[in-house]
XYZ file of N, CA, C and O in Angstrom:
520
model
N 66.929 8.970 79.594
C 66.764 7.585 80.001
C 66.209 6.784 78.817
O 65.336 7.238 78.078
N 66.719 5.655 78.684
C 66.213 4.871 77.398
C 65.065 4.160 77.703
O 64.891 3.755 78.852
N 64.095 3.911 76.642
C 62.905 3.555 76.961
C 63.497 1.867 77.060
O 64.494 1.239 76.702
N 61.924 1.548 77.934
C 62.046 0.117 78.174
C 61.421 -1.048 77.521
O 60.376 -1.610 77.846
N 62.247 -1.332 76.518
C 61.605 -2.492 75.456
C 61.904 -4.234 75.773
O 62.922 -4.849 76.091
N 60.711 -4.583 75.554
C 60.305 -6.041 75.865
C 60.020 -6.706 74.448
O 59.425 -6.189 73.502
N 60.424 -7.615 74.503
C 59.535 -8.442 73.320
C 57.800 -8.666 73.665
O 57.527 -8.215 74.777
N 57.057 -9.038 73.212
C 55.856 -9.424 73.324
C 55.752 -10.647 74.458
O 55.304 -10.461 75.589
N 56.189 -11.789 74.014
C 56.805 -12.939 74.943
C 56.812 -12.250 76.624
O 56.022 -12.136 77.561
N 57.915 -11.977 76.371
C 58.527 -10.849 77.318
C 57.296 -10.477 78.775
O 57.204 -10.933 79.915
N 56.525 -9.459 78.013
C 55.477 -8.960 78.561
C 54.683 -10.150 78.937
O 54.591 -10.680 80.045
N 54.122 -10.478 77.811
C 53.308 -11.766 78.196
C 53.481 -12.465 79.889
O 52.563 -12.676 80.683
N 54.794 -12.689 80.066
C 55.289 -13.226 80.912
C 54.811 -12.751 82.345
O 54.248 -13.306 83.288
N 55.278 -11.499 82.090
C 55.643 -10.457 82.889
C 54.667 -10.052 83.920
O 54.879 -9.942 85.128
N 52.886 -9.719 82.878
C 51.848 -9.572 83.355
C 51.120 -10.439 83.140
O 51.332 -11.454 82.476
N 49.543 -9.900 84.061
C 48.783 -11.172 84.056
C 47.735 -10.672 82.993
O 47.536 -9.522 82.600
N 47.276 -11.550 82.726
C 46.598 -11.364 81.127
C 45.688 -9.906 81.076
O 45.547 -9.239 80.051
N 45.267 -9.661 82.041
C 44.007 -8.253 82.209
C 45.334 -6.964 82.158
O 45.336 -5.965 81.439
N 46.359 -7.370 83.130
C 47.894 -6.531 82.820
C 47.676 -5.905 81.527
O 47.337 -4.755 81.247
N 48.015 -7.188 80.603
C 48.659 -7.041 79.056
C 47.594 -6.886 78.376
O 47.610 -5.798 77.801
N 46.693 -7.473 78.187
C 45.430 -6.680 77.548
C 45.487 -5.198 77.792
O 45.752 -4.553 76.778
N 45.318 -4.559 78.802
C 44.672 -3.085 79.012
C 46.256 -2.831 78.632
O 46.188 -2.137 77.617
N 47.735 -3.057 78.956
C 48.559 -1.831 79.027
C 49.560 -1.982 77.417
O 50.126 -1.091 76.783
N 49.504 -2.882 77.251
C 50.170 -3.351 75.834
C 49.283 -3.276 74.682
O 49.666 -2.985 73.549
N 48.118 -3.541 75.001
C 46.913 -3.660 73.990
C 45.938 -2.529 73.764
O 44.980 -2.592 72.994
N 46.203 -1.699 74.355
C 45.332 -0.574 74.780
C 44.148 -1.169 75.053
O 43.560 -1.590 74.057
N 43.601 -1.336 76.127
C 42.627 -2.262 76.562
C 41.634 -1.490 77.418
O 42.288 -0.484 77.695
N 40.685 -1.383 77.886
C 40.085 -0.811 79.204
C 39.533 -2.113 80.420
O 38.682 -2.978 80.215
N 40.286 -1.898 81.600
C 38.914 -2.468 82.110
C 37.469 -1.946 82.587
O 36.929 -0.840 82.582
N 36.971 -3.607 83.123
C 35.435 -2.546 83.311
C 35.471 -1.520 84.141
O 36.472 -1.431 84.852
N 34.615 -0.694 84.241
C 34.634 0.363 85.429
C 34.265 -0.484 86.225
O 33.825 -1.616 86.027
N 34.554 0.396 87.680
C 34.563 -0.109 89.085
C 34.522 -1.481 89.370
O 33.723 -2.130 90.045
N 35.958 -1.955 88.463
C 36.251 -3.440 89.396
C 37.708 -3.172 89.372
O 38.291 -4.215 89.665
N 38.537 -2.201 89.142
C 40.394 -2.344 89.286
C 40.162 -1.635 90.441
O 39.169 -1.011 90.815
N 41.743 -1.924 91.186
C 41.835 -2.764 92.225
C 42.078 -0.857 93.049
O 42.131 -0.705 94.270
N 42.172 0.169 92.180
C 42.637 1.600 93.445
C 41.545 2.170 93.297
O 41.485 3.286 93.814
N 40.047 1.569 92.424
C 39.309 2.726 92.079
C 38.770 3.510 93.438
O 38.181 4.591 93.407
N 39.126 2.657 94.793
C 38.302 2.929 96.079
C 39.181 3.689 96.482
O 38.922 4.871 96.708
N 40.457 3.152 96.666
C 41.908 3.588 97.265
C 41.881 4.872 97.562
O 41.875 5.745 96.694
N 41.855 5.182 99.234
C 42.677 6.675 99.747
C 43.742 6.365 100.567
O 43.566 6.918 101.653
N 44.807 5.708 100.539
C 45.916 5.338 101.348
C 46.667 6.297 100.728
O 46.539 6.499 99.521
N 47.635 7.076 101.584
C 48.691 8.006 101.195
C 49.469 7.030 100.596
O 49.548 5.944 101.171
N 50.371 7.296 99.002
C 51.041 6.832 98.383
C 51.661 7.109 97.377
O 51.867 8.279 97.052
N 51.981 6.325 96.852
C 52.986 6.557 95.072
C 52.590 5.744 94.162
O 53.282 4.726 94.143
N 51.278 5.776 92.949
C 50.848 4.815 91.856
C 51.917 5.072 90.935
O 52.302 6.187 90.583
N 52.502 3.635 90.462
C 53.580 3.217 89.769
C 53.083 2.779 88.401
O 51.882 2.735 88.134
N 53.728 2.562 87.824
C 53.506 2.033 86.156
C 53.543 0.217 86.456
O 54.444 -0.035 87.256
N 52.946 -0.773 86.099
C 53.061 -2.003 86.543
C 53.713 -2.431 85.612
O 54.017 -3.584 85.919
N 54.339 -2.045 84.096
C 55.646 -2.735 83.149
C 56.348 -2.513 84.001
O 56.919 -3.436 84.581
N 56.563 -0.972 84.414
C 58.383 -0.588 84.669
C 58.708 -0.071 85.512
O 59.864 0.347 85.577
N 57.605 0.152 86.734
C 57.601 0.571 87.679
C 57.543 2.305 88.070
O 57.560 2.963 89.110
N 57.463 2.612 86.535
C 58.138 4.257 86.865
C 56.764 5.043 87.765
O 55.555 4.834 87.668
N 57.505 5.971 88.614
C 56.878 6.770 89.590
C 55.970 7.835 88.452
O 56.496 8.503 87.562
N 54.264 7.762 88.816
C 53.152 8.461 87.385
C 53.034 9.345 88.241
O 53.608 10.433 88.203
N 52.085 8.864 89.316
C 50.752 9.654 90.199
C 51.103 9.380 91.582
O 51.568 8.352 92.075
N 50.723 10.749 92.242
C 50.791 10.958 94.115
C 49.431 10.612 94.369
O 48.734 10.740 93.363
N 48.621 10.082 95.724
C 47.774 9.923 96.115
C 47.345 11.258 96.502
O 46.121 11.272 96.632
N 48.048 12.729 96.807
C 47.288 13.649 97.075
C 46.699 14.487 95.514
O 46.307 15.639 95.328
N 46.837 13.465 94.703
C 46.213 14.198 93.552
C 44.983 13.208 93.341
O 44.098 13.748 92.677
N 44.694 11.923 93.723
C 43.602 11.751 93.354
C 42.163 12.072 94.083
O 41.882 12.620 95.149
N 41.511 11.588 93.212
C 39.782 12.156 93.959
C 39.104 11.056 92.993
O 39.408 10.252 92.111
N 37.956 11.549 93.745
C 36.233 10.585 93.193
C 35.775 11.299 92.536
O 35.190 12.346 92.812
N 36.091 10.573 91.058
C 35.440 11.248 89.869
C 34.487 10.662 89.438
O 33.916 10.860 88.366
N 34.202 9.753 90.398
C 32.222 8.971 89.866
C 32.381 8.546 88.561
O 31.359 8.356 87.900
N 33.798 8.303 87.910
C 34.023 7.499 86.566
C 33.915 6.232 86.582
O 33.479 5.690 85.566
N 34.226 5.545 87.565
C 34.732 3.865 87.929
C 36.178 3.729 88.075
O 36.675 2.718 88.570
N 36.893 4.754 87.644
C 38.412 4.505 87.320
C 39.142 5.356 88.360
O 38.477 6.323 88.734
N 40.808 5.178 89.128
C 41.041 5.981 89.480
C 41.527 7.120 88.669
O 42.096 7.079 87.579
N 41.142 8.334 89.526
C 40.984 9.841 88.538
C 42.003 10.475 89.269
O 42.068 10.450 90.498
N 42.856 11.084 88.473
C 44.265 12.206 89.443
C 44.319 13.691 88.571
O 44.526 13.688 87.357
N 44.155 14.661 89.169
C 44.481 16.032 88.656
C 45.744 16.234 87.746
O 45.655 17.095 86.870
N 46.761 15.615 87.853
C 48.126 15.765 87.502
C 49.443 14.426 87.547
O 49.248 13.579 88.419
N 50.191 14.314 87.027
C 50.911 13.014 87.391
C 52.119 13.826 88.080
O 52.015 15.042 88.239
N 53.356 13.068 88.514
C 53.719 13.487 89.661
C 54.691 14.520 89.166
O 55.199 15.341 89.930
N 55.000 14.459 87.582
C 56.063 15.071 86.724
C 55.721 15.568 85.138
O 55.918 14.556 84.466
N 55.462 16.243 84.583
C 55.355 16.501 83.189
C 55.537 15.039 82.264
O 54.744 14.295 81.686
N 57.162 15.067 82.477
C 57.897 13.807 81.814
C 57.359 12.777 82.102
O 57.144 12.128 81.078
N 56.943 12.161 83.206
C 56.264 11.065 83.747
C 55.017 10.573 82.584
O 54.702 9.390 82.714
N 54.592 11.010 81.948
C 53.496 10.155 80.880
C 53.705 10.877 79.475
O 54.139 12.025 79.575
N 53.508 10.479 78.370
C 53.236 10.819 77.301
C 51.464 10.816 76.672
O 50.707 9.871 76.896
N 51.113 11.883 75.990
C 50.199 12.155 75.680
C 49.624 11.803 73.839
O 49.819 12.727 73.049
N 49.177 10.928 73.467
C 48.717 10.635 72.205
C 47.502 10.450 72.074
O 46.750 10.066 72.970
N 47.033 10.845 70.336
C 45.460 11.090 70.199
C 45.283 10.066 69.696
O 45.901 9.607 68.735
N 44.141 9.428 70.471
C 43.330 8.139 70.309
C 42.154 8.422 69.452
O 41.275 9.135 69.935
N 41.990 7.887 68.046
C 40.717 7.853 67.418
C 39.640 7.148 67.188
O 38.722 7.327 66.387
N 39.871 6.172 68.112
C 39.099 5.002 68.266
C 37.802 5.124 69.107
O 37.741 5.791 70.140
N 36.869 4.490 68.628
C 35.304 4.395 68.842
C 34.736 5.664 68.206
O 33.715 6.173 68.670
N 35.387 6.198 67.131
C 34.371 7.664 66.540
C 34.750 8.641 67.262
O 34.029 9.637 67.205
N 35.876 8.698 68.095
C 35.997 10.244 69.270
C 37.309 10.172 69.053
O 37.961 9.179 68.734
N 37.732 11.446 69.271
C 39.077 11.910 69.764
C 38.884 12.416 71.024
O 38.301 13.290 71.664
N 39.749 11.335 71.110
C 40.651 11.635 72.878
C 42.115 11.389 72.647
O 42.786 11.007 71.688
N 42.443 11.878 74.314
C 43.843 12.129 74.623
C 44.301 10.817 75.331
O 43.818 10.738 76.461
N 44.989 9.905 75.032
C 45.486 8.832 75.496
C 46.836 9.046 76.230
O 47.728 9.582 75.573
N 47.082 8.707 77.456
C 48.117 8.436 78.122
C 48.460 7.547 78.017
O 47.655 6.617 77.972
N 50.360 7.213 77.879
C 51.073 6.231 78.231
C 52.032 6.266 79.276
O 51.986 7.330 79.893
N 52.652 5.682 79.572
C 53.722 5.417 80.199
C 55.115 6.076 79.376
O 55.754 5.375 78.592
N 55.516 7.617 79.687
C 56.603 7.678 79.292
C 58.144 6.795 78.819
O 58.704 6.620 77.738
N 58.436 6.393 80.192
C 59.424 5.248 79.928
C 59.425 3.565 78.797
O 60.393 3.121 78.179
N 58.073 2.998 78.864
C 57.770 1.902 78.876
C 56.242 1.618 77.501
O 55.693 0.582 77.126
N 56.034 3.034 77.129
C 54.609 3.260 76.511
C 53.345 2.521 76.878
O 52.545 2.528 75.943
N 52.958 1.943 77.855
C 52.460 0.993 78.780
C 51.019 1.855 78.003
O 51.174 3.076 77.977
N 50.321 1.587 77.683
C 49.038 2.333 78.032
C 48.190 2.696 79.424
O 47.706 1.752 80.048
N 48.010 4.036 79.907
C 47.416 4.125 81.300
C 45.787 4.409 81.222
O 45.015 4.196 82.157
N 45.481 4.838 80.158
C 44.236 4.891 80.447
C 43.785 7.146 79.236
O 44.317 7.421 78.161
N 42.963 7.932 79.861
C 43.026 8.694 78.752
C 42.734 10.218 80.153
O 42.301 10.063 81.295
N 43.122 11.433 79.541
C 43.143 12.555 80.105
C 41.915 13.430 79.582
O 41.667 13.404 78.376
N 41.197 14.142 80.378
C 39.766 14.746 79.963
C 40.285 16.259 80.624
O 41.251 16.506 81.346
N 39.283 17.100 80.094
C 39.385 18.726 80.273
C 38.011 19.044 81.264
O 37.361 20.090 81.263
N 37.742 17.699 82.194
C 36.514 18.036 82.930
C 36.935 17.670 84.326
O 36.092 17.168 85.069
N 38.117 17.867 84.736
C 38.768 17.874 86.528
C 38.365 19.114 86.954
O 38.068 20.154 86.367
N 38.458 18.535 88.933
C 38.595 19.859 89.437
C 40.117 20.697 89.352
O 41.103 20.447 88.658
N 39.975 21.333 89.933
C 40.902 22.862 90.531
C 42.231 21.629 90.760
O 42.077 20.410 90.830
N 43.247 22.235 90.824
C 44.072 23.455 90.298
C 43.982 23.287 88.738
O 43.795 24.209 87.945
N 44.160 21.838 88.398
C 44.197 21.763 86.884
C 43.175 21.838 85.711
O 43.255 22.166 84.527
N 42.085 21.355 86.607
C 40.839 21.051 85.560
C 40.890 19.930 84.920
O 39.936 19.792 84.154
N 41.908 18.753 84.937
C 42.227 17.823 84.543
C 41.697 16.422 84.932
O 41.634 16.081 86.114
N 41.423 15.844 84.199
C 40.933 14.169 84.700
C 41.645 13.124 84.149
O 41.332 12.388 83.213
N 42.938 13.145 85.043
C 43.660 11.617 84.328
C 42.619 10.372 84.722
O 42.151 10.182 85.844
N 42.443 9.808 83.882
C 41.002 8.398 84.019
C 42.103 7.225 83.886
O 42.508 7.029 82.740
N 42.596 6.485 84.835
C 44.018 5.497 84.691
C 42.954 3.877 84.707
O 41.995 3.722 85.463
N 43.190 3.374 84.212
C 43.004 1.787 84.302
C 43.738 1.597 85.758
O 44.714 2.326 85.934
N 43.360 0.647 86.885
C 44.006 0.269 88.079
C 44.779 -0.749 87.340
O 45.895 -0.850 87.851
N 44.655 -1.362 86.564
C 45.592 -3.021 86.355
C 47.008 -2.091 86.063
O 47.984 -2.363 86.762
N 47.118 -1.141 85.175
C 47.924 -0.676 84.850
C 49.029 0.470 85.678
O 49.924 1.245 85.342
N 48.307 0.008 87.033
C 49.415 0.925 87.911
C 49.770 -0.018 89.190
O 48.922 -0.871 89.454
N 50.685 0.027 89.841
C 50.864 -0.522 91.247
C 50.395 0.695 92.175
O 49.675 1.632 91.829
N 51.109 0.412 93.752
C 50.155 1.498 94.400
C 51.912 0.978 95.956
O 52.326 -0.126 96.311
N 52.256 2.070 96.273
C 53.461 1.830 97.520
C 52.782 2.984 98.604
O 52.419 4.151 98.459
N 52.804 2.148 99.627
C 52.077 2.942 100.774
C 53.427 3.869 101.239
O 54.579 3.523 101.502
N 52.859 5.019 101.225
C 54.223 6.025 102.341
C 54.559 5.626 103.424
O 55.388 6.254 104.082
C-alpha cells in the first residue's frame, strides 16, 4: 500500500492545530487532558491523518502515564518504530505506518502478554465504538 502524502498546507487543513502539532511535528500533549486517556468503550483507535486501523480497546489499560497505554497494536505492520534522541534519551518512537503521523513512543515496562507500553498521544488517534 502506498504511503499517504500531504503537503504541509494539506495537513494544516486537515487537522486542528494540537492534531498537527503532536502528529506532524512530533509534538506531545499534556498528560491527562487527550480525549481516550479515560476511555473503556469496546472499540477500534484509528490514526486521525489516515484513518488506518493501530489499536483494539481490549489491549488497552491504566498505565497511570496520563496517556492512553495499549500492550500491542492491532497488527505488526500497523505502526513503524524509530529512535527518538531527543531530550538526552533514547527512545522508541511510533508512527503511523501508512501516513508517518507521529503516535506517541513504546516502553519495555507493560504488563503481560507483551511487557509493552505503547504511550499514544489521544489527539493523534480517533476512537469507533463496536
Amino acid at each position: 500500500m502506498p504511503k499517504v502524502e500531504k503537503s504541509d498546507a494539506e495537513w494544516r487543513e486537515q487537522l486542528t492545530p494540537e492534531q498537527y502539532q503532536v502528529t506532524r511535528k512530533h509534538g506531545t500533549e499534556r498528560a491527562f487532558t487527550g480525549p481516550y486517556v479515560d476511555n473503556k468503550e469496546p472499540g477500534l483507535y484509528r490514526c486521525v491523518c489516515c484513518d488506518r486501523p493501530l489499536f483494539r480497546s481490549e489491549t488497552k489499560y491504566e498505565s497511570g502515564s496520563g496517556w492512553p497505554s495499549f500492550t500491542a497494536p492491532v497488527a505488526p505492520e500497523a505502526v513503524a518504530e524509530h529512535s527518538d534522541r531527543s531530550f538526552m534519551m533514547t527512545r522508541t518512537e511510533i508512527r503511523c505506518a501508512d501516513c508517518d503521523a507521529h503516535l506517541g513512543h513504546v516502553f519495555e515496562d507493560g504488563p503481560a502478554p507483551t511487557g509493552l507500553r505503547y504511550c499514544m498521544n489521544g489527539v493523534a488517534l480517533t476512537f469507533d465504538h463496536d
